[in-house]
Amino acid sequence: LLIALDAMGGDHAPREVIAGALLARSELKLDVALVGDKSVIEAELARQEAPASSFEIIHASENIGMDEHPAQAVRAKRDASINVAMGLVKRGVAGAFCSAGNTGAIMASALMNLGRIQGIERPALGTVAPFSERGILVLDVGANADVKPNYLVQFAQMGSAYAERAMGIPNPRVALLNIGGEETKGSELIQEVYGRLGKAGVNFVGNIEGGDVHRGKADVIVTDGFTGNVAIKVTEGVADFIFRELRTALTSKPHYKLAALVLRPALLKMRDRMDPGTYGGVPLLGVNGVVMIAHGNSDARAIRNALRTTHEAAVSGMLDTIRTTAAHKS
Amino acid sequence: LLIALDAMGGDHAPREVIAGALLARSELKLDVALVGDKSVIEAELARQEAPASSFEIIHASENIGMDEHPAQAVRAKRDASINVAMGLVKRGVAGAFCSAGNTGAIMASALMNLGRIQGIERPALGTVAPFSERGILVLDVGANADVKPNYLVQFAQMGSAYAERAMGIPNPRVALLNIGGEETKGSELIQEVYGRLGKAGVNFVGNIEGGDVHRGKADVIVTDGFTGNVAIKVTEGVADFIFRELRTALTSKPHYKLAALVLRPALLKMRDRMDPGTYGGVPLLGVNGVVMIAHGNSDARAIRNALRTTHEAAVSGMLDTIRTTAAHKS
């Protein structure tokens, strides 16, 4: 299975992206095509002392920056690396797409090139919450700021399919993010969704509150893209804040430093478990293809892990499961 | 200024509530009336070896439990401690209300007994985000799961008044919680609110993302009660999670334990800064009176701090500022 990797996407592209592709090839034996400016890619491969023949290189003459307006850029730059890589998936040349580039542009390009799965009204961006042992999928985390009850029911079905197939969680527990445990809590929209999730063909376990997101009470957490985005960014912000404070506290007195040194391995291990780069990529669900988005500031290891996740998702059959589920409902 | 304290409210009432009142009296010289079952209160005062004459005791024959249906309980139990204490504020006997009891019941009782400030369509529950140096007020955090643009504009005005008067922050920076920095980001509702906050008479500094809530970029963060509730509970959940992991990591190897012991003071100091009990109480804004709500699991210190916050809010004139602002807009 060939993965079309956007070599130009991300804060540290192409350097870290290409380094990550090299790791994925040497350590995981993954089959990757690099998509982007051919001369830039070749120069970077040379700089990293990898033979130019390491990967198939697919030339793309344009590039979409991290701050460009997604929909406009995708339409204006038809030969952007994101569009070219997505085209490889569309034509069946590649079995999956992966990029650390502009998230909005990836979503727009996926919709334009691959289209929605029949029966899915809106694609959703999933993410795997940091901290969790076997992974907790939260969706939507930003594709849809405004939602309708239908969308959330479909997010639950897509999330369940992804968790079961791609993440290997049998009969995943699906919960609705809410501000209380009871059926009568939350906005009118959420209360309507609550009533429908029991009949949506998923293992619905009820509401989950913000404080329990990271406690492993559910495998799939369904929410609108506004709340989900805030929840995930707050999580990252709080973790960053605490680790920064910890560093300050541990260097505030000379006699702390030795103790901190002793604890370093334990702290690093903990930090690692909370790093989004450990999981690597997050899926865009509901489009006709496997589309994985890596964090913008991915380093080589994060890209390697995103490519692993992309490969797992592509071979898992999750796309067929979503198609089957969605077709039954439409 | 007399504070009407609900002696029966909270997970550890009346023990910790009364212990907190004693601390507030001895350490802060605050004037507190204890509202609740007189015989229970007197017995608890005796148990804590405080003279029965320590406080004015206002008898209330009923009590609303933490899990009761708020609106129903408030209407059915007219002589509940929450209603009796709120009545003291209504009649001007007390200058402020404080309780660690059922939040929904406190909101319902405040609406029923005190009513809304003219020009305010919906009261909002504020909270002070943990971690912040001088305090970051987030509102609404749960009173309104469904909102209209008007409400959010009023939340901004009330939050600004509270931050300036009660928290002592001059010209507080007001930000809108959103999923991106630009004016065109977020739900339709949020985009409309963005356009109106520039003319709302507050120091509007634009959008703030979830990851920046704890970074001190704004003093007042405006959001709907659904998103705000999730954001605050995620914050508490992540902090709890990290500290639990930290404890596990620091006791995972024998030679870590001594190092952990050395670091204990630094870690405790950090933990303290993140404890909601340090700030104590969160205000219900938009009702005709000073209403402060303490965390349900408050201990004596948290109650003491909530009473301090209640007193500061009551003497600050924040209520008059909100009334003036709201009257101008209505």
XYZ file of C-alpha atoms in Angstrom:
660
model
C 0.000 0.000 0.000
C 1.499 3.303 -1.123
C 1.055 6.387 1.081
C 1.082 9.776 -0.657
C 3.012 12.021 1.729
C 2.863 15.793 1.301
C 6.568 16.595 1.565
C 5.921 20.355 1.691
C 3.387 20.477 4.542
C 4.179 21.427 8.132
C 6.197 23.932 10.099
C 9.407 21.950 9.608
C 8.905 20.797 6.028
C 10.544 19.452 4.031
C 13.370 18.584 6.472
C 11.450 16.767 9.215
C 8.865 15.333 6.832
C 11.519 13.681 4.713
C 13.442 12.531 7.786
C 10.210 10.985 9.057
C 9.612 9.241 5.741
C 13.112 7.787 5.929
C 12.401 6.481 9.443
C 9.085 4.989 8.320
C 10.822 3.213 5.488
C 13.791 1.894 7.465
C 11.996 1.061 10.708
C 8.486 0.171 9.532
C 9.113 -0.862 5.914
C 6.345 1.473 4.732
C 5.926 2.374 1.094
C 5.849 6.165 0.741
C 5.695 8.554 -2.235
C 6.999 12.064 -1.612
C 4.831 14.760 -3.190
C 6.185 18.267 -3.679
C 8.787 20.368 -5.437
C 11.073 17.752 -6.950
C 14.288 19.789 -6.815
C 13.662 20.785 -3.190
C 12.956 17.180 -2.227
C 16.014 15.879 -4.037
C 18.217 18.505 -2.427
C 16.873 17.613 1.006
C 17.356 13.885 0.391
C 20.953 14.641 -0.593
C 21.454 16.792 2.509
C 20.227 13.915 4.651
C 22.561 11.617 2.707
C 19.769 9.412 1.381
C 19.960 8.279 -2.230
C 17.650 10.159 -4.609
C 16.079 6.812 -5.477
C 14.912 6.246 -1.868
C 11.358 7.210 -2.716
C 9.133 7.760 -5.668
C 8.919 11.532 -6.008
C 5.783 13.083 -7.489
C 6.387 16.659 -8.565
C 3.980 19.410 -7.506
C 4.841 22.914 -8.649
C 2.896 24.774 -5.979
C 2.585 24.772 -2.201
C -0.093 25.956 0.222
C 1.273 27.801 3.249
C 0.118 27.184 6.799
C -1.632 30.572 6.985
C -3.290 30.678 3.576
C -7.066 30.754 3.269
C -7.822 27.030 2.863
C -10.682 26.946 0.344
C -9.275 29.736 -1.806
C -5.773 28.283 -1.883
C -7.007 24.804 -2.775
C -9.006 26.175 -5.713
C -6.332 28.629 -6.874
C -3.365 26.271 -6.612
C -4.464 23.163 -8.467
C -0.881 21.924 -8.585
C -0.276 22.340 -4.864
C 1.324 19.336 -3.167
C -1.851 18.729 -1.139
C -3.987 18.591 -4.291
C -1.508 16.457 -6.195
C -1.198 13.964 -3.335
C -4.973 13.848 -2.942
C -5.238 13.212 -6.684
C -3.015 10.147 -6.312
C -5.511 8.745 -3.820
C -8.435 9.644 -6.049
C -6.935 7.798 -9.003
C -6.048 4.793 -6.853
C -2.313 5.279 -7.381
C -1.914 5.726 -3.625
C -3.955 3.989 -0.932
C -3.799 6.810 1.596
C -2.881 10.462 2.118
C -0.773 12.003 4.865
C 0.214 15.623 5.501
C 1.332 17.920 8.311
C 0.164 20.907 6.272
C -2.688 23.415 6.474
C -5.585 21.448 8.035
C -8.299 23.534 6.412
C -6.670 23.116 3.014
C -6.426 19.352 3.457
C -10.128 19.194 4.321
C -11.076 21.388 1.362
C -8.887 19.381 -1.009
C -10.296 16.074 0.273
C -13.843 17.294 -0.302
C -13.003 18.625 -3.771
C -10.966 15.635 -4.934
C -12.419 12.660 -3.070
C -15.887 13.850 -2.121
C -18.049 12.701 0.754
C -19.039 9.113 1.431
C -22.665 8.609 0.458
C -24.922 9.152 3.464
C -22.406 11.309 5.323
C -23.504 14.941 5.408
C -20.314 16.402 6.879
C -16.812 14.974 7.272
C -15.387 15.185 10.780
C -11.896 15.634 12.071
C -11.008 13.119 14.735
C -8.152 13.289 17.156
C -6.729 10.862 19.639
C -6.700 12.464 23.067
C -3.278 12.492 24.655
C -2.801 10.481 27.870
C -4.994 7.538 26.992
C -3.576 4.011 27.136
C -5.253 2.462 24.130
C -6.471 5.729 22.661
C -9.607 7.825 23.007
C -10.998 9.210 19.755
C -12.607 12.654 20.000
C -14.576 13.979 17.039
C -15.307 16.502 15.620
C -12.419 18.720 16.692
C -12.737 21.550 14.233
C -14.230 20.718 10.845
C -17.779 21.810 11.781
C -18.318 24.785 14.086
C -22.049 24.640 13.385
C -23.728 21.251 13.522
C -27.104 19.575 13.208
C -28.227 16.472 15.147
C -27.750 14.309 12.022
C -24.097 15.243 11.826
C -23.394 14.193 15.393
C -25.153 10.856 14.899
C -22.976 10.264 11.823
C -19.852 11.325 13.748
C -20.709 8.656 16.314
C -21.038 6.004 13.598
C -17.831 7.032 11.831
C -15.932 7.292 15.116
C -17.101 3.882 16.197
C -16.018 2.350 12.880
C -12.603 4.010 13.083
C -12.030 3.024 16.730
C -12.998 -0.580 16.058
C -11.118 -1.105 12.813
C -8.171 1.287 12.804
C -7.539 1.506 16.548
C -8.413 -2.113 17.277
C -10.895 -1.430 20.078
C -13.632 -4.091 20.080
C -17.192 -2.771 20.471
C -15.999 0.762 21.299
C -17.928 2.683 23.928
C -19.355 5.864 22.402
C -20.155 8.824 24.679
C -21.642 12.255 24.087
C -19.679 15.198 25.503
C -22.068 17.106 27.751
C -22.255 19.324 30.816
C -23.932 16.750 33.027
C -24.667 13.067 33.209
C -28.435 13.041 32.816
C -30.340 12.782 29.544
C -31.963 16.170 30.249
C -28.653 18.048 30.482
C -27.071 20.243 27.865
C -28.240 22.226 24.872
C -31.419 21.357 23.010
C -29.341 19.958 20.165
C -27.341 17.698 22.461
C -30.502 16.416 24.138
C -31.923 15.489 20.742
C -28.713 13.694 19.785
C -28.768 11.822 23.103
C -32.194 10.433 22.229
C -30.989 9.258 18.837
C -27.660 7.666 19.729
C -29.350 4.716 21.424
C -30.722 3.697 18.023
C -27.691 4.580 15.919
C -26.089 1.137 15.858
C -23.233 2.127 18.165
C -22.409 1.089 21.727
C -23.747 4.309 23.261
C -22.819 4.638 26.936
C -24.386 8.039 27.646
C -22.994 11.467 28.440
C -19.445 12.233 29.456
C -18.352 15.437 31.198
C -15.220 17.438 30.454
C -13.492 16.203 33.592
C -13.875 12.570 32.541
C -12.603 12.857 28.959
C -9.170 11.618 29.970
C -10.346 9.001 32.454
C -10.954 6.165 30.005
C -14.720 5.969 30.514
C -15.340 5.998 26.768
C -13.431 5.096 23.604
C -15.162 7.528 21.246
C -16.284 10.973 22.373
C -18.758 12.732 20.103
C -19.068 16.512 20.034
C -19.442 19.457 17.677
C -16.306 20.894 16.096
C -16.408 24.026 18.228
C -16.551 22.354 21.639
C -14.214 19.559 20.540
C -11.609 21.999 19.289
C -11.736 23.999 22.524
C -11.544 20.824 24.632
C -8.483 19.484 22.833
C -6.668 22.813 22.767
C -7.408 23.391 26.454
C -5.967 19.936 27.140
C -2.753 20.776 25.307
C -2.610 24.230 26.892
C -3.024 22.916 30.427
C -0.447 20.153 29.913
C 2.045 22.666 28.489
C 1.342 25.025 31.353
C 1.880 22.403 34.038
C 5.104 21.121 32.498
C 6.409 24.674 32.190
C 5.549 25.334 35.836
C 7.132 22.046 36.803
C 10.349 23.019 35.063
C 10.335 26.399 36.801
C 9.650 24.806 40.188
C 12.334 22.155 39.728
C 14.999 24.713 38.908
C 13.951 27.276 41.528
C 16.386 26.082 44.192
C 19.902 24.650 43.787
C 19.169 21.551 45.877
C 16.147 20.739 43.706
C 18.320 20.282 40.647
C 19.880 17.019 41.677
C 16.498 15.602 42.669
C 15.080 16.727 39.334
C 17.944 14.998 37.564
C 17.150 11.727 39.310
C 13.497 12.046 38.329
C 14.253 13.011 34.739
C 13.595 9.584 33.189
C 10.208 9.304 34.927
C 9.222 12.830 33.883
C 10.325 12.314 30.301
C 8.347 9.087 30.070
C 5.273 10.908 31.305
C 5.844 13.793 28.920
C 6.127 11.312 26.096
C 2.763 9.756 26.858
C 1.181 13.183 26.592
C 2.878 14.188 23.369
C 0.501 14.281 20.389
C 3.467 13.182 18.242
C 3.359 9.753 19.873
C 0.147 8.992 18.084
C 1.127 11.056 15.099
C -1.837 11.540 12.824
C -5.514 12.284 13.179
C -8.053 11.108 10.623
C -10.449 13.104 8.482
C -13.484 10.827 8.449
C -16.349 10.829 5.982
C -14.444 11.432 2.753
C -13.855 8.811 0.080
C -10.316 7.928 1.041
C -7.935 7.540 3.952
C -6.784 11.038 4.877
C -4.483 11.508 7.852
C -3.394 14.870 9.218
C -0.250 15.233 11.299
C 0.379 18.080 13.741
C 1.776 21.200 12.052
C 4.901 21.180 14.182
C 5.617 17.489 13.647
C 9.213 16.379 13.881
C 10.623 13.299 12.130
C 9.387 10.932 14.822
C 5.863 12.406 14.696
C 5.813 12.034 10.890
C 7.015 8.434 11.220
C 4.210 7.750 13.699
C 1.643 9.517 11.507
C 2.698 7.326 8.586
C 2.300 4.228 10.759
C -1.197 5.385 11.772
C -2.020 6.118 8.129
C -0.939 2.648 7.095
C -2.906 1.003 9.904
C -6.040 2.945 8.983
C -5.695 2.099 5.300
C -5.267 -1.645 5.789
C -7.909 -1.835 8.548
C -10.902 -1.658 6.259
C -12.368 1.215 8.275
C -13.342 3.022 5.088
C -15.519 0.121 3.956
C -17.091 -0.107 7.392
C -18.015 3.577 7.286
C -19.357 3.190 3.747
C -21.521 0.247 4.750
C -22.826 1.960 7.885
C -23.548 5.205 6.068
C -25.260 3.478 3.151
C -27.653 1.690 5.511
C -28.730 4.971 7.017
C -29.078 6.982 3.832
C -21.488 43.851 55.701
C -23.202 40.618 56.693
C -22.745 37.522 54.499
C -25.561 34.940 54.530
C -23.739 31.598 54.434
C -25.654 28.434 53.597
C -24.393 26.177 56.392
C -26.041 23.087 54.898
C -24.610 23.304 51.346
C -21.695 21.261 50.054
C -20.303 17.753 50.180
C -18.756 18.350 53.586
C -21.495 20.460 55.186
C -22.009 21.464 57.872
C -18.578 20.505 59.262
C -16.258 22.200 56.760
C -18.628 25.083 56.076
C -18.767 26.014 59.741
C -15.025 25.497 60.155
C -14.540 27.842 57.185
C -16.836 30.436 58.726
C -14.802 30.274 61.924
C -11.590 30.837 59.943
C -13.160 33.754 58.068
C -14.191 35.324 61.350
C -10.917 34.813 63.187
C -8.509 35.471 60.328
C -10.421 37.935 58.160
C -12.823 39.510 60.689
C -15.753 38.848 58.360
C -19.343 39.122 59.560
C -21.181 35.892 58.738
C -24.694 34.583 59.468
C -25.104 30.806 59.400
C -28.300 29.684 57.677
C -29.617 26.158 58.208
C -30.984 23.714 60.738
C -30.378 25.486 64.035
C -29.889 22.382 66.164
C -27.475 20.852 63.649
C -25.481 24.079 63.450
C -25.344 24.471 67.230
C -24.236 20.872 67.663
C -21.494 21.344 65.079
C -20.323 24.583 66.690
C -20.144 22.742 70.021
C -18.233 19.885 68.419
C -15.729 22.380 67.039
C -15.575 23.963 70.525
C -16.824 27.333 69.341
C -19.338 29.165 71.516
C -22.948 29.019 70.266
C -22.900 32.813 70.177
C -20.080 32.878 67.597
C -22.480 33.640 64.760
C -25.995 34.782 64.192
C -27.889 31.607 63.277
C -30.905 31.850 60.976
C -33.006 28.731 61.116
C -34.102 26.981 57.933
C -36.153 23.823 58.352
C -35.368 22.288 54.959
C -32.313 21.496 52.886
C -31.732 20.910 49.166
C -29.430 17.982 48.410
C -26.622 18.111 45.867
C -28.461 15.778 43.479
C -31.983 17.160 43.697
C -33.641 18.696 40.652
C -32.760 22.379 41.107
C -35.889 24.226 39.945
C -38.308 21.731 41.492
C -36.522 21.635 44.835
C -36.313 25.416 45.075
C -40.058 25.742 44.483
C -41.059 22.796 46.688
C -38.799 23.627 49.632
C -39.521 27.269 50.368
C -37.809 26.979 53.741
C -34.623 25.424 52.354
C -31.399 27.034 53.606
C -30.615 28.331 50.101
C -33.993 30.080 49.857
C -33.830 31.458 53.398
C -30.304 32.811 52.876
C -31.321 34.327 49.536
C -34.320 35.922 51.279
C -31.958 37.657 53.708
C -30.205 39.272 50.745
C -33.506 40.200 49.149
C -34.700 41.979 52.303
C -31.384 43.735 52.737
C -30.633 41.944 56.008
C -27.523 40.469 54.425
C -25.312 42.143 51.853
C -24.252 38.953 50.047
C -24.950 35.231 49.689
C -22.473 32.360 49.743
C -23.040 28.602 49.396
C -21.188 25.427 48.407
C -24.530 23.773 47.694
C -26.405 22.651 44.569
C -25.372 25.136 41.866
C -28.568 24.783 39.869
C -30.666 25.351 42.984
C -28.677 28.463 43.889
C -29.245 29.858 40.384
C -32.967 29.045 40.485
C -33.346 30.517 43.963
C -31.474 33.683 42.977
C -33.737 34.156 39.969
C -36.868 33.516 42.004
C -35.908 35.627 45.020
C -33.672 38.376 43.639
C -34.631 38.467 39.970
C -32.541 39.650 37.033
C -30.896 43.031 36.736
C -32.843 45.158 34.280
C -31.357 44.817 30.810
C -29.736 41.448 31.510
C -31.519 38.656 29.663
C -29.709 35.733 31.292
C -27.528 35.513 34.388
C -24.144 33.886 33.844
C -21.959 31.781 36.047
C -18.378 33.006 36.132
C -15.368 31.121 37.325
C -11.794 32.078 37.904
C -9.549 29.810 35.892
C -6.978 28.024 37.991
C -3.283 28.808 37.351
C -3.661 32.493 36.625
C -1.607 35.003 38.594
C -4.122 37.789 39.035
C -7.119 35.755 37.920
C -8.813 35.074 34.599
C -12.597 35.204 34.661
C -14.358 32.742 32.358
C -18.105 33.089 31.814
C -20.574 31.499 31.278
C -19.504 28.111 32.649
C -22.814 26.345 32.863
C -25.867 28.525 33.446
C -26.821 28.716 29.752
C -26.271 25.732 27.457
C -28.178 27.536 24.691
C -27.321 31.154 24.046
C -28.145 34.066 21.753
C -25.688 36.758 20.639
C -27.268 39.256 23.071
C -26.476 37.039 26.009
C -22.803 36.800 25.136
C -22.524 40.573 24.701
C -24.067 40.994 28.151
C -21.744 38.338 29.598
C -18.832 40.410 28.289
C -20.166 43.545 29.972
C -20.878 41.809 33.271
C -17.546 40.008 33.226
C -15.691 43.225 32.539
C -17.469 44.967 35.435
C -16.711 42.091 37.798
C -13.060 41.821 36.766
C -12.522 45.566 37.159
C -14.346 46.095 40.429
C -14.239 42.800 42.331
C -10.940 41.432 40.998
C -9.211 44.792 40.789
C -8.045 44.487 37.198
C -7.976 47.929 35.536
C -9.476 48.075 32.040
C -9.758 44.273 31.779
C -9.020 42.705 28.409
C -12.104 40.837 27.175
C -11.666 37.976 24.684
C -14.080 35.680 22.894
C -13.354 31.951 23.150
C -13.098 30.660 19.592
C -11.474 28.016 17.416
C -9.208 30.421 15.555
C -7.840 33.917 15.750
C -9.555 35.538 12.794
C -12.899 37.322 12.819
C -14.255 34.808 10.288
C -13.590 31.778 12.512
C -16.097 29.860 14.561
C -19.826 29.297 14.549
C -22.206 31.791 12.980
C -23.289 32.896 16.433
C -19.717 33.539 17.557
C -18.952 35.510 14.403
C -21.955 37.739 15.069
C -20.862 38.279 18.669
C -17.351 39.141 17.461
C -18.785 41.940 15.354
C -20.723 43.356 18.287
C -18.116 43.205 21.036
C -16.127 46.052 19.518
C -19.070 48.353 20.253
C -20.090 46.884 23.609
C -18.185 49.307 25.818
C -15.588 46.741 26.857
C -11.873 46.436 26.094
C -12.364 43.744 23.446
C -9.081 42.175 22.380
C -10.433 39.607 19.900
C -10.610 35.837 19.848
C -8.746 33.506 22.147
C -8.170 29.802 21.449
C -8.449 26.986 23.972
C -4.689 26.600 24.213
C -4.256 30.222 25.281
C -6.917 30.351 28.010
C -4.313 29.820 30.722
C -1.615 31.995 29.159
C -2.764 35.334 30.518
C -3.606 36.896 27.154
C -7.019 38.042 28.424
C -8.615 38.848 31.770
C -12.189 37.981 30.849
C -13.044 35.097 28.526
C -16.560 35.084 27.109
C -18.252 31.892 25.973
C -21.532 30.011 26.080
C -22.295 27.884 29.135
C -21.786 24.630 27.260
C -18.307 25.333 25.905
C -17.263 27.138 29.091
C -18.331 24.245 31.281
C -16.452 21.743 29.123
C -13.344 23.952 29.044
C -13.198 24.351 32.832
C -13.922 20.709 33.552
C -11.318 19.589 31.016
C -8.841 21.900 32.733
C -9.527 20.328 36.124
C -9.525 16.822 34.649
C -6.185 17.274 32.898
C -4.572 18.801 35.989
C -5.853 15.938 38.148
C -4.658 13.433 35.595
C -1.158 14.869 35.390
C -0.748 15.087 39.141
C -1.946 11.508 39.522
C 0.525 10.363 36.864
C 3.237 12.406 38.522
C 2.585 10.677 41.831
C 2.686 7.276 40.158
C 5.904 8.120 38.331
C 7.572 9.498 41.447
C 6.850 6.381 43.459
C 7.631 3.903 40.674
C 11.242 3.312 41.743
C 12.764 3.270 45.237
C 15.466 5.800 44.384
C 12.853 8.254 43.104
C 11.253 8.548 46.515
C 14.007 10.568 48.145
C 14.160 12.913 45.179
C 10.389 13.294 45.304
C 10.622 14.133 48.990
C 13.131 16.896 48.282
C 10.850 18.308 45.610
C 7.715 18.037 47.716
C 7.550 21.713 48.761
C 7.874 22.882 45.166
C 5.231 20.440 43.972
C 2.815 21.336 46.758
C 3.213 25.039 46.010
C 2.406 24.345 42.370
C -0.567 22.166 43.282
C -1.845 24.945 45.491
C -1.799 27.461 42.676
C -3.975 25.134 40.631
C -6.473 24.377 43.360
C -9.872 26.001 42.768
C -10.156 26.302 46.562
C -7.463 28.963 46.524
C -9.825 31.391 44.896
C -12.816 29.895 46.638
C -15.997 31.252 45.136
C -17.347 31.938 41.683
C -19.967 34.620 41.067
C -23.439 34.329 39.612
C -23.663 37.558 37.621
C -26.793 39.317 36.400
C -29.053 38.819 39.426
C -30.020 41.582 41.855
C -27.563 40.704 44.581
C -24.093 39.388 45.271
C -24.304 35.601 44.927
C -21.144 33.536 45.325
C -20.940 29.790 44.757
C -18.180 27.692 46.302
C -17.032 24.324 44.951
C -19.189 21.439 46.177
C -16.253 19.670 47.781
C -14.943 22.783 49.542
C -12.993 22.270 52.731
C -12.711 24.866 55.500
C -9.961 26.781 53.726
C -11.953 26.914 50.474
C -15.013 28.208 52.360
C -12.864 30.815 54.091
C -11.529 31.927 50.708
C -15.011 31.943 49.189
C -16.208 34.183 52.017
C -13.277 36.521 51.382
C -14.186 36.646 47.681
C -17.843 37.233 48.559
C -16.921 40.129 50.820
C -14.624 41.662 48.208
C -17.332 41.436 45.557
C -19.964 42.951 47.836
C -17.902 45.964 48.871
C -16.484 46.513 45.373
C -19.565 48.125 43.894
C -19.541 45.646 40.991
C -23.316 45.244 41.260
C -23.904 48.956 40.681
C -21.488 48.926 37.747
C -23.399 46.057 36.134
C -26.716 47.823 36.777
C -25.471 51.029 35.192
C -24.001 49.247 32.177
C -27.090 47.114 31.653
C -29.479 50.047 32.013
C -27.641 51.961 29.290
C -28.078 49.103 26.866
C -31.687 48.232 27.619
